[in-house]
PDB file of C-alpha atoms in Angstrom:
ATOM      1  CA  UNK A   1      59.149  90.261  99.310  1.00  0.00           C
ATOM      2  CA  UNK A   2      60.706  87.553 102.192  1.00  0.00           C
ATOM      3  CA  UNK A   3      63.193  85.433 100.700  1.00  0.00           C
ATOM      4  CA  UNK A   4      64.020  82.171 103.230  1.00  0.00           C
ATOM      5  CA  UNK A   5      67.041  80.158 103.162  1.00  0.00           C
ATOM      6  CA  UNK A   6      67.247  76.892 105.090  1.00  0.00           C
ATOM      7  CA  UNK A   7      69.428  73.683 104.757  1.00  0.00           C
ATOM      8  CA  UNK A   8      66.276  71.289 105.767  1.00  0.00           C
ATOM      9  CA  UNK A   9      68.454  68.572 107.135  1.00  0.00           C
ATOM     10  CA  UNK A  10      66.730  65.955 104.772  1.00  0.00           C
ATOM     11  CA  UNK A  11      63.421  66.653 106.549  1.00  0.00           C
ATOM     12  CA  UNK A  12      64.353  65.279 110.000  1.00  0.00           C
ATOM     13  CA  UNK A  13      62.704  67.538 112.322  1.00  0.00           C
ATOM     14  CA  UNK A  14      59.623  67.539 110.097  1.00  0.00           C
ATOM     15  CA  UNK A  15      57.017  67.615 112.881  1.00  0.00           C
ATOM     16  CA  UNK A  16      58.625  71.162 114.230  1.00  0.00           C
ATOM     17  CA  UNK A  17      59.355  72.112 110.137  1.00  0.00           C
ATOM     18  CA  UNK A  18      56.005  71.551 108.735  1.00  0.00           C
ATOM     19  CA  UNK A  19      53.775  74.137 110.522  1.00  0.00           C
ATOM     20  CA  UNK A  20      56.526  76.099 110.810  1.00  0.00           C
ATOM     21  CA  UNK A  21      57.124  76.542 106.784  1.00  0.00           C
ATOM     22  CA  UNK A  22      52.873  76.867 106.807  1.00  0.00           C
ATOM     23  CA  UNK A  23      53.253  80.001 109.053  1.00  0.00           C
ATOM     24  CA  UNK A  24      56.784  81.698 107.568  1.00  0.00           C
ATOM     25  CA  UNK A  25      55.201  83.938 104.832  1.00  0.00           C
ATOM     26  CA  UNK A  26      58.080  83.250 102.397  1.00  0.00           C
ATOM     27  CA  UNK A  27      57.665  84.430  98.947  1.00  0.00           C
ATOM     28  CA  UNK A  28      60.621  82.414  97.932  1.00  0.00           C
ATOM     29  CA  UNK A  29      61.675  79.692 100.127  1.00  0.00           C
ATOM     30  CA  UNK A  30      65.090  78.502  98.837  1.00  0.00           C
ATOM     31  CA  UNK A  31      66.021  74.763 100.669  1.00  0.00           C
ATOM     32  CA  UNK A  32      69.129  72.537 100.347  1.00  0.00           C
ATOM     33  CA  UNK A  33      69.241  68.779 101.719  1.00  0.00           C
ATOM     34  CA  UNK A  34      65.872  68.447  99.940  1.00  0.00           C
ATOM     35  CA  UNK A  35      64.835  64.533  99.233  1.00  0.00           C
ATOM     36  CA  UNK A  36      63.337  62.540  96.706  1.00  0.00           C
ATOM     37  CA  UNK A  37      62.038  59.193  96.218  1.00  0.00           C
ATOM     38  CA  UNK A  38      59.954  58.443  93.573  1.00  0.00           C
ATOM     39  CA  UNK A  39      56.853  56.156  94.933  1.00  0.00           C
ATOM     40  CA  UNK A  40      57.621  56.606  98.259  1.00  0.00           C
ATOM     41  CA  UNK A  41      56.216  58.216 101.425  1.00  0.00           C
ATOM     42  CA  UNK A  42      56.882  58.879 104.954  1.00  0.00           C
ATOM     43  CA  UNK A  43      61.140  57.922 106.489  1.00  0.00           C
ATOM     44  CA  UNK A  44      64.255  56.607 105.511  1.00  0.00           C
ATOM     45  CA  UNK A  45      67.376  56.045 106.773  1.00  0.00           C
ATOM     46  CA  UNK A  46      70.260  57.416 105.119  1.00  0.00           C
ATOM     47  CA  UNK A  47      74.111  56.038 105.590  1.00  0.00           C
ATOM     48  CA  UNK A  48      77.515  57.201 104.418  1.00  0.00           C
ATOM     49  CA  UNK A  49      81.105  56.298 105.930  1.00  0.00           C
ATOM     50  CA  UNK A  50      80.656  59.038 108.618  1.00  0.00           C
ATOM     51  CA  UNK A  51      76.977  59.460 109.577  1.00  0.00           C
ATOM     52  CA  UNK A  52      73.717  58.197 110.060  1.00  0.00           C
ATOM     53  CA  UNK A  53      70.644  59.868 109.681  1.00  0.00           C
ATOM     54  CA  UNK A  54      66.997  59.678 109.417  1.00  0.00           C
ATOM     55  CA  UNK A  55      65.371  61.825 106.043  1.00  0.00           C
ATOM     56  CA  UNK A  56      62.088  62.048 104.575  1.00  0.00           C
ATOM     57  CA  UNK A  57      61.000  59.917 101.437  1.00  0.00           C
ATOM     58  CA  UNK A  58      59.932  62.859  99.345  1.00  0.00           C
ATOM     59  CA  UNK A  59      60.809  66.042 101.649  1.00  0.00           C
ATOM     60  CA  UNK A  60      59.659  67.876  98.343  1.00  0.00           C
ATOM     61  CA  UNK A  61      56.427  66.389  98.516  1.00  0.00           C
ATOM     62  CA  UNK A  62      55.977  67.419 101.915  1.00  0.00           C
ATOM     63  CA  UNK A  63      57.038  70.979 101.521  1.00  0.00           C
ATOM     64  CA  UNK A  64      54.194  71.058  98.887  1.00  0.00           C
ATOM     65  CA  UNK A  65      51.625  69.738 100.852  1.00  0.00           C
ATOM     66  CA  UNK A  66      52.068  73.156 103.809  1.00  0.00           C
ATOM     67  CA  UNK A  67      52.665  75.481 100.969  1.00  0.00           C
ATOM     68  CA  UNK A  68      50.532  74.381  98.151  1.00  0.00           C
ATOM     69  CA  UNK A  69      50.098  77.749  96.855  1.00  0.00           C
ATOM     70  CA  UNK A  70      53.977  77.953  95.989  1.00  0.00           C
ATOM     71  CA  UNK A  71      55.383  76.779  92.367  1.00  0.00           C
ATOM     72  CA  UNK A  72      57.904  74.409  93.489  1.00  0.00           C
ATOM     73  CA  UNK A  73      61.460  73.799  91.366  1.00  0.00           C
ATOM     74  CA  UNK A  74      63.593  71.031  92.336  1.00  0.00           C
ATOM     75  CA  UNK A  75      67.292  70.364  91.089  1.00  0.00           C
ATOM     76  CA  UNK A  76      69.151  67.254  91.691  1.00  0.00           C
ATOM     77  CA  UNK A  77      72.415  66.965  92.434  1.00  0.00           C
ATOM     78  CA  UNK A  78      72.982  62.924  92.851  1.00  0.00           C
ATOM     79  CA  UNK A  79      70.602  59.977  93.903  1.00  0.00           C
ATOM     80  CA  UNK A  80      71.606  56.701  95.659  1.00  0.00           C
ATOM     81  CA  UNK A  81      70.728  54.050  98.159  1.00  0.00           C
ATOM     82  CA  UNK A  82      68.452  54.342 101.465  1.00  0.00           C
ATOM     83  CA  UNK A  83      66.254  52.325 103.331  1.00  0.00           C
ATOM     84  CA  UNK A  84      62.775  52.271 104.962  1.00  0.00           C
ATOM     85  CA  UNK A  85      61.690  51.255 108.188  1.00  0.00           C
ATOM     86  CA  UNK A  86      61.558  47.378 107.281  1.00  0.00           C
ATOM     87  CA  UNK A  87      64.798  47.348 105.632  1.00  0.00           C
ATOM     88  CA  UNK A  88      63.887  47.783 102.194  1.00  0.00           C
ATOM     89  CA  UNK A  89      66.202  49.365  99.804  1.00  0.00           C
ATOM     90  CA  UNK A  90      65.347  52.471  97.487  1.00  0.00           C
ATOM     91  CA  UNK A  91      66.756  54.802  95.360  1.00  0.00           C
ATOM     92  CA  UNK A  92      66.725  58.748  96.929  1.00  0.00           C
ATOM     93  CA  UNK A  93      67.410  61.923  95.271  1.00  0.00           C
ATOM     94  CA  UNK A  94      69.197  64.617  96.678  1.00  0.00           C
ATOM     95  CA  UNK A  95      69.143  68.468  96.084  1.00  0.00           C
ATOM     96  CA  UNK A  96      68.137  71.728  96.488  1.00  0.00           C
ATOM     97  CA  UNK A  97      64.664  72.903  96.120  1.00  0.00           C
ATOM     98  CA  UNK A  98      63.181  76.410  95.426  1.00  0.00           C
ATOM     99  CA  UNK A  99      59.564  77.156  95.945  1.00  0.00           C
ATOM    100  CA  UNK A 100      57.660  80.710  94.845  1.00  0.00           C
ATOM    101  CA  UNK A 101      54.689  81.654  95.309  1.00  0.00           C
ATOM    102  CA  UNK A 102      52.309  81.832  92.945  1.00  0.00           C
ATOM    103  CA  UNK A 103      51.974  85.660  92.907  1.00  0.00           C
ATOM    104  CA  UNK A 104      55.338  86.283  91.872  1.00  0.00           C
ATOM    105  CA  UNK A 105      55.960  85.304  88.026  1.00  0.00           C
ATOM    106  CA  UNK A 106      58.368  83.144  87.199  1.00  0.00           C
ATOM    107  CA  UNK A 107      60.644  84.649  84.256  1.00  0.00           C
ATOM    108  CA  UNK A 108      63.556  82.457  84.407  1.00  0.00           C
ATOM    109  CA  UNK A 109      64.591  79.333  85.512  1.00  0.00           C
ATOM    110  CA  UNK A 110      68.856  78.737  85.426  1.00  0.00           C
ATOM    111  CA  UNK A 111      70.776  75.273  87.301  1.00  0.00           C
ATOM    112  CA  UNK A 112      74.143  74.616  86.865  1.00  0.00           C
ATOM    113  CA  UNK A 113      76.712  72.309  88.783  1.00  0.00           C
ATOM    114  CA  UNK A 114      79.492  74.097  90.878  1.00  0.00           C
ATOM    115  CA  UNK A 115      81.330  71.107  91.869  1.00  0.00           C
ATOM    116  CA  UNK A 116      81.700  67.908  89.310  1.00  0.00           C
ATOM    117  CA  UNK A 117      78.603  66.850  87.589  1.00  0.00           C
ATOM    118  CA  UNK A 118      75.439  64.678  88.216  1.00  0.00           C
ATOM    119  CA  UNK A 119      76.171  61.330  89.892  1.00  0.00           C
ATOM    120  CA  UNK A 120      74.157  57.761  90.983  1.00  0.00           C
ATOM    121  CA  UNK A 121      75.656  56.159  93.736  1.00  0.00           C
ATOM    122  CA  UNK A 122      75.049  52.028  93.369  1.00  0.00           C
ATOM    123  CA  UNK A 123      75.710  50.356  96.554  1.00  0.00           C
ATOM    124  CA  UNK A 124      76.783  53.555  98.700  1.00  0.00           C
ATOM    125  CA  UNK A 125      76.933  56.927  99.646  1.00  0.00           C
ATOM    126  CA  UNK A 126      80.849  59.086  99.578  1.00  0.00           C
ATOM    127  CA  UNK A 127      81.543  61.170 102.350  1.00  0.00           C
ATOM    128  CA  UNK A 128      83.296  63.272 100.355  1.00  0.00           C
ATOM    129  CA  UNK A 129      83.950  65.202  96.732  1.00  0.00           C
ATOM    130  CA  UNK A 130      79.714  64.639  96.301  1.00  0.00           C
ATOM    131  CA  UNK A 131      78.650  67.106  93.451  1.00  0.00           C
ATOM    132  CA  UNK A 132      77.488  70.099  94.145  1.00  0.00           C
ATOM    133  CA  UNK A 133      74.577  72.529  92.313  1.00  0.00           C
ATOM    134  CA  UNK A 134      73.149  75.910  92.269  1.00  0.00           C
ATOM    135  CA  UNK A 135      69.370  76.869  91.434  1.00  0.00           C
ATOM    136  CA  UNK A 136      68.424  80.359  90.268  1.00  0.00           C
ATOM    137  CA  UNK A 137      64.882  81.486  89.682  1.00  0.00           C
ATOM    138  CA  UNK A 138      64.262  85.140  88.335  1.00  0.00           C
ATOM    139  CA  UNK A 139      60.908  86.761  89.571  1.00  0.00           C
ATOM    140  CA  UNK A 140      59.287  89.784  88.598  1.00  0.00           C
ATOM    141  CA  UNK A 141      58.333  91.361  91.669  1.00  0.00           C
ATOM    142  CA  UNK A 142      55.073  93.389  90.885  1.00  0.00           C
ATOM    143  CA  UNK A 143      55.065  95.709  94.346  1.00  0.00           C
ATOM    144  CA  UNK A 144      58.260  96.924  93.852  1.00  0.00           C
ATOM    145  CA  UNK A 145      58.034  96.882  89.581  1.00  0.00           C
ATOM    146  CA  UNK A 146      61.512  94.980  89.545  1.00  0.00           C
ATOM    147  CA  UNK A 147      63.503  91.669  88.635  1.00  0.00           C
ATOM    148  CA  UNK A 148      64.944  89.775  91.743  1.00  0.00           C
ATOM    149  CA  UNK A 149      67.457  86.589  90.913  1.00  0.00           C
ATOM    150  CA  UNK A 150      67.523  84.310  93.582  1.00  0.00           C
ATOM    151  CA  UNK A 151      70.196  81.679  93.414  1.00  0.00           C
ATOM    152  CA  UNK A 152      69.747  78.835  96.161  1.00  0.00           C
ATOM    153  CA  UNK A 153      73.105  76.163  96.640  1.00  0.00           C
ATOM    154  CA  UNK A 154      74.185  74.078  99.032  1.00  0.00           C
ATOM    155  CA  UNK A 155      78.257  74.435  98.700  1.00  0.00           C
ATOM    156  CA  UNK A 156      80.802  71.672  98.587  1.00  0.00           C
ATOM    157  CA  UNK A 157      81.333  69.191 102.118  1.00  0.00           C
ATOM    158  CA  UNK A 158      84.833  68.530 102.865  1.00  0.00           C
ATOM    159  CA  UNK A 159      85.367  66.160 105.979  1.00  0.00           C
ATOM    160  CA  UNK A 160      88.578  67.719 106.555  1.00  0.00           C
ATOM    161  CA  UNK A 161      86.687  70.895 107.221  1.00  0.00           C
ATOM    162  CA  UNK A 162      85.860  74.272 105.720  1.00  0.00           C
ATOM    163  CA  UNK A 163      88.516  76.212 104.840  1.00  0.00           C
ATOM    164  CA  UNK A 164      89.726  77.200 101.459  1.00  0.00           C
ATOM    165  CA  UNK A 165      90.472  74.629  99.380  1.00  0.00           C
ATOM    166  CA  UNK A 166      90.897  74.441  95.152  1.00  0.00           C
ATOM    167  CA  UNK A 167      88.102  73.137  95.022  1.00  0.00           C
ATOM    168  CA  UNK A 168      86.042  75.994  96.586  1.00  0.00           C
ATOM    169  CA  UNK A 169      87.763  77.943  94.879  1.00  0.00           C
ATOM    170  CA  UNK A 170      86.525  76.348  91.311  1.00  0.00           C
ATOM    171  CA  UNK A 171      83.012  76.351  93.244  1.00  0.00           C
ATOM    172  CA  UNK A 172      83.126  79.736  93.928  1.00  0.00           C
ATOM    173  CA  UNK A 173      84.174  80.590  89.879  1.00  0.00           C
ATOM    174  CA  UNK A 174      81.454  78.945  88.653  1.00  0.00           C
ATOM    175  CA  UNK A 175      78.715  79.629  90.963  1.00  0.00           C
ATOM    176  CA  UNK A 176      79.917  83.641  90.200  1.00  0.00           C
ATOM    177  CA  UNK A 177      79.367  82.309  86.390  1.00  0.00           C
ATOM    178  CA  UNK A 178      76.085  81.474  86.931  1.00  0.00           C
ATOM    179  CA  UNK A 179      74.904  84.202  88.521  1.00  0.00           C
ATOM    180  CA  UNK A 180      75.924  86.381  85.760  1.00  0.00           C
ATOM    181  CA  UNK A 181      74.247  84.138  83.554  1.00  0.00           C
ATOM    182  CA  UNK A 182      70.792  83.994  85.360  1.00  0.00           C
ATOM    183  CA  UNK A 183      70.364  87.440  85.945  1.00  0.00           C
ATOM    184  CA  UNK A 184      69.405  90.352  84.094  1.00  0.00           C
ATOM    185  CA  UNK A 185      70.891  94.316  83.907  1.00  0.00           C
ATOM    186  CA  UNK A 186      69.708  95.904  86.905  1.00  0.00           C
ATOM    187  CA  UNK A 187      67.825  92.813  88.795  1.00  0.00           C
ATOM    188  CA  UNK A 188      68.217  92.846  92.625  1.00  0.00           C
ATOM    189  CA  UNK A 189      70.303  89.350  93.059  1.00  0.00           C
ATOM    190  CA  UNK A 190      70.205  86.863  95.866  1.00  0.00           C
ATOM    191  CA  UNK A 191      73.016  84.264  96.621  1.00  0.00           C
ATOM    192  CA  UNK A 192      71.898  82.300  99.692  1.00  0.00           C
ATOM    193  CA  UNK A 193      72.206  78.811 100.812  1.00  0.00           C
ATOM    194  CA  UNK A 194      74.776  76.206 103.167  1.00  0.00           C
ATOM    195  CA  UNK A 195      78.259  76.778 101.804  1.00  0.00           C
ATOM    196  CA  UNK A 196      79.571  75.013 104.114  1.00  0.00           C
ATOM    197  CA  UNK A 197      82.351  77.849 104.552  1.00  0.00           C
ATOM    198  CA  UNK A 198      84.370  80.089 106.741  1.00  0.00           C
ATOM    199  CA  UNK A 199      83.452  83.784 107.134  1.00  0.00           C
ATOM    200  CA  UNK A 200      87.261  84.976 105.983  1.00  0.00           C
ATOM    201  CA  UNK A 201      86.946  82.114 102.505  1.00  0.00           C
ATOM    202  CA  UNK A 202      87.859  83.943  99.296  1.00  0.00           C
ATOM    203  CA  UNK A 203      84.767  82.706  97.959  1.00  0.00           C
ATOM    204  CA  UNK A 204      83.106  86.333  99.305  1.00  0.00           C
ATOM    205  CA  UNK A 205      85.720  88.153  97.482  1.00  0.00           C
ATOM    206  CA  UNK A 206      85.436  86.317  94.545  1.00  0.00           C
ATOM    207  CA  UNK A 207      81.451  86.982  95.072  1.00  0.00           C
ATOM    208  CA  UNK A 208      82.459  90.688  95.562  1.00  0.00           C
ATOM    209  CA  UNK A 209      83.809  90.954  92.345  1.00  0.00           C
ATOM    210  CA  UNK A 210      80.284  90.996  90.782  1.00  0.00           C
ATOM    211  CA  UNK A 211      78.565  92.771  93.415  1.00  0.00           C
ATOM    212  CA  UNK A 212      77.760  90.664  95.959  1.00  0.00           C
ATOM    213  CA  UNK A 213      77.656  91.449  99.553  1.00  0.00           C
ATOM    214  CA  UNK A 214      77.444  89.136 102.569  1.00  0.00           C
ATOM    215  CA  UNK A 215      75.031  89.478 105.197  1.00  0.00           C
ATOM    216  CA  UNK A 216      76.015  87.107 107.525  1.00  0.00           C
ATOM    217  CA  UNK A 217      79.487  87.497 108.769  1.00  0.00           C
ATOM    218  CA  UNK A 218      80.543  85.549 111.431  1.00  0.00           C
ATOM    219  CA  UNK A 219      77.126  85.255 112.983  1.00  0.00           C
ATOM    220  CA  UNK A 220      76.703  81.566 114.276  1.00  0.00           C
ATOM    221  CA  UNK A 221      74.299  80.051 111.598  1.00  0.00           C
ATOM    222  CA  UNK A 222      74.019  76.561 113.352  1.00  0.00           C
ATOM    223  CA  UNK A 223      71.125  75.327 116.069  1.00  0.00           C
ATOM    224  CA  UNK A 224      71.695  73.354 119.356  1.00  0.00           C
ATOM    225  CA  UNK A 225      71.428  70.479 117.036  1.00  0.00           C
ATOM    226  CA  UNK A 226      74.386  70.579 115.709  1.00  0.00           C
ATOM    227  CA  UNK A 227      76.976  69.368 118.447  1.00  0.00           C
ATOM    228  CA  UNK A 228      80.305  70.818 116.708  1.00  0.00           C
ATOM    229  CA  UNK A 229      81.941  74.123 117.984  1.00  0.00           C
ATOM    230  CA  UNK A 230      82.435  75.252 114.117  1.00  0.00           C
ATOM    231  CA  UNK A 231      79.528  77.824 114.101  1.00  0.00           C
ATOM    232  CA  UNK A 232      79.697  78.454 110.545  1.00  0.00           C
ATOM    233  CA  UNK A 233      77.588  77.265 107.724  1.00  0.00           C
ATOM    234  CA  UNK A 234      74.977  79.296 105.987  1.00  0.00           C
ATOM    235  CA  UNK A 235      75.555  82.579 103.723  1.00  0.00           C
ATOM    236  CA  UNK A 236      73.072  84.993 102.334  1.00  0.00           C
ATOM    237  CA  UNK A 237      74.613  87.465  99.904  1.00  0.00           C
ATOM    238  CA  UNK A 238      72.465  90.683  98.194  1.00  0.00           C
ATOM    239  CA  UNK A 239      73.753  92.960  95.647  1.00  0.00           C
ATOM    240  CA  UNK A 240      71.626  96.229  97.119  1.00  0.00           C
ATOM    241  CA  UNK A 241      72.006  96.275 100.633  1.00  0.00           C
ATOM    242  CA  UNK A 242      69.968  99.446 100.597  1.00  0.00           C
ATOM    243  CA  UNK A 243      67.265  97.185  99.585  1.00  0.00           C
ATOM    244  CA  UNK A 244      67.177  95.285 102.742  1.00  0.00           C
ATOM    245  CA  UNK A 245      64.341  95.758 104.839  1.00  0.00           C
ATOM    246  CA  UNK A 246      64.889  93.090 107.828  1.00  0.00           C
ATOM    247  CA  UNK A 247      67.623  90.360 107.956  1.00  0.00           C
ATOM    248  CA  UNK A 248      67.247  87.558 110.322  1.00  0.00           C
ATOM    249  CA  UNK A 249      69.198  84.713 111.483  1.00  0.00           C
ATOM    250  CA  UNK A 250      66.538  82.937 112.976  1.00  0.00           C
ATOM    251  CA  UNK A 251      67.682  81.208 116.535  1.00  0.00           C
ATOM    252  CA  UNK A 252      64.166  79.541 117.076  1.00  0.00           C
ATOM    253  CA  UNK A 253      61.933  77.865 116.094  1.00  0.00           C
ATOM    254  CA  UNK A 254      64.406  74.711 115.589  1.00  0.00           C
ATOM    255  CA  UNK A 255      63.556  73.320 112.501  1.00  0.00           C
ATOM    256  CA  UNK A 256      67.008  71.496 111.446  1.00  0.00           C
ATOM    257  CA  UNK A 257      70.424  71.521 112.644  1.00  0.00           C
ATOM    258  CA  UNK A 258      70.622  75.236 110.285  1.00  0.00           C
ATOM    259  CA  UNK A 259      69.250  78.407 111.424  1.00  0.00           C
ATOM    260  CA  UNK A 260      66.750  79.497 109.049  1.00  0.00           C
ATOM    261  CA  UNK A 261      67.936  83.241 106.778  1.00  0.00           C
ATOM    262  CA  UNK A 262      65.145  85.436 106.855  1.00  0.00           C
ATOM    263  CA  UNK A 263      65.335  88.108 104.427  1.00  0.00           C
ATOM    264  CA  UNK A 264      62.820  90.664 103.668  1.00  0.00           C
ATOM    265  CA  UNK A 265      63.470  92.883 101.266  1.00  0.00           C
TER     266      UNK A 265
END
């Protein structure tokens, strides 16, 4: 089974992400900055107090359309105001998506918020405190004749930077709650997304506690770009390293400002 975890930028580099996604083989293909806009095709422009950027309409949508033989399950964690290329104001969900393929049953579905709760934004986007979820699919994974929980987040954003914070800390407490919740006795579990964290945070010890190990270390988990010296973004966390076939960080293609995890297990 290849598991792939990705923060997809909003869709930006689309035209490099598309064929790539076509060609990656991913049974489960777990993706965070994934965008919604009901009615709409083709780009926006997103704005907050500290950035400008350019996302996809429906980056869900286009995900399906280069794996339509993948079950796709989206989670939202907030919605609120972009604009098209004349100007035009619309409403834009944000979250993280998970998409298996259809060979792999689906025997549970769990989301849950690890920072505040669900929020529309009227007139404009915070740069900071925006709620955070998780998404955890369990699949039965005929080949091997077990259960594998795969939880997919996208971690708290603090302007100030990523170190430990209360906050995380609460994150990290109830994303190990959810886990626990979502998986079953002996199923092989999968943490993996953009926490947006440093490789020392206590949020790997408090994973630890229920069996978690990281992966990644202090590998550098960002592409050329992403202009800031901090390296350090993306996690992927297994509770059976023993069951790890191939790991990759993958350097290229360049399909967002995140390396893509490549896990096969």
């Amino acid at each position: 089974m290849r598991i792939i975890s990705l923060n997809a930028w909003g869709g930006a580099l689309l035209d490099g992400l598309g064929p790539w996604l076509a060609a990656s083989g991913a049974d489960v293909l777990c993706l965070q900055e994934v965008t919604r806009t009901p009615g709409l095709h083709g780009w926006t422009r997103f704005a907050d107090a500290g950035r400008t950027l350019p996302q996809r309409a429906d980056l869900l949508a286009d995900v399906r359309e280069r794996l339509p033989r993948h079950e796709p399950i989206f989670a939202a964690s907030d919605a609120g105001p972009v604009h098209d290329g004349h100007g035009r104001p619309h409403r834009q969900r944000f979250g993280v998506a998970t998409l298996v393929a259809e060979t792999l049953p689906v025997a549970g579905i769990r989301t849950g918020f690890v920072h505040g709760a669900y929020a529309e934004y009227r007139d404009a986007w915070p740069n900071d405190g925006r709620p955070r979820n998780a998404l955890a699919v369990r699949v039965f994974d005929g080949d091997a004749e077990r259960f594998v929980t795969v939880v997919n987040l996208h971690g708290l954003r603090d302007p100030r930077g990523k170190g430990d914070t209360p906050a995380r800390r609460a994150q990290a407490e109830r994303l190990a709650a959810l886990v626990d919740g979502a998986r079953g006795d002996g199923d092989l579990t999968v943490v993996c997304g953009d926490l947006n964290l440093l490789p020392d945070s206590e949020t790997f010890a408090i994973l630890g506690k229920i069996g978690l190990t990281d992966l990644v270390g202090t590998a550098d988990t960002r592409t050329s770009r992403y202009p800031k010296p901090l390296r350090h973004a993306s996690y992927l966390l297994v509770s059976d390293p023993g069951a790890v076939a191939r790991f990759e960080i993958a350097a290229s293609p360049e399909v967002s400002d995140h390396r893509a995890l490549v896990l096969d297990l």
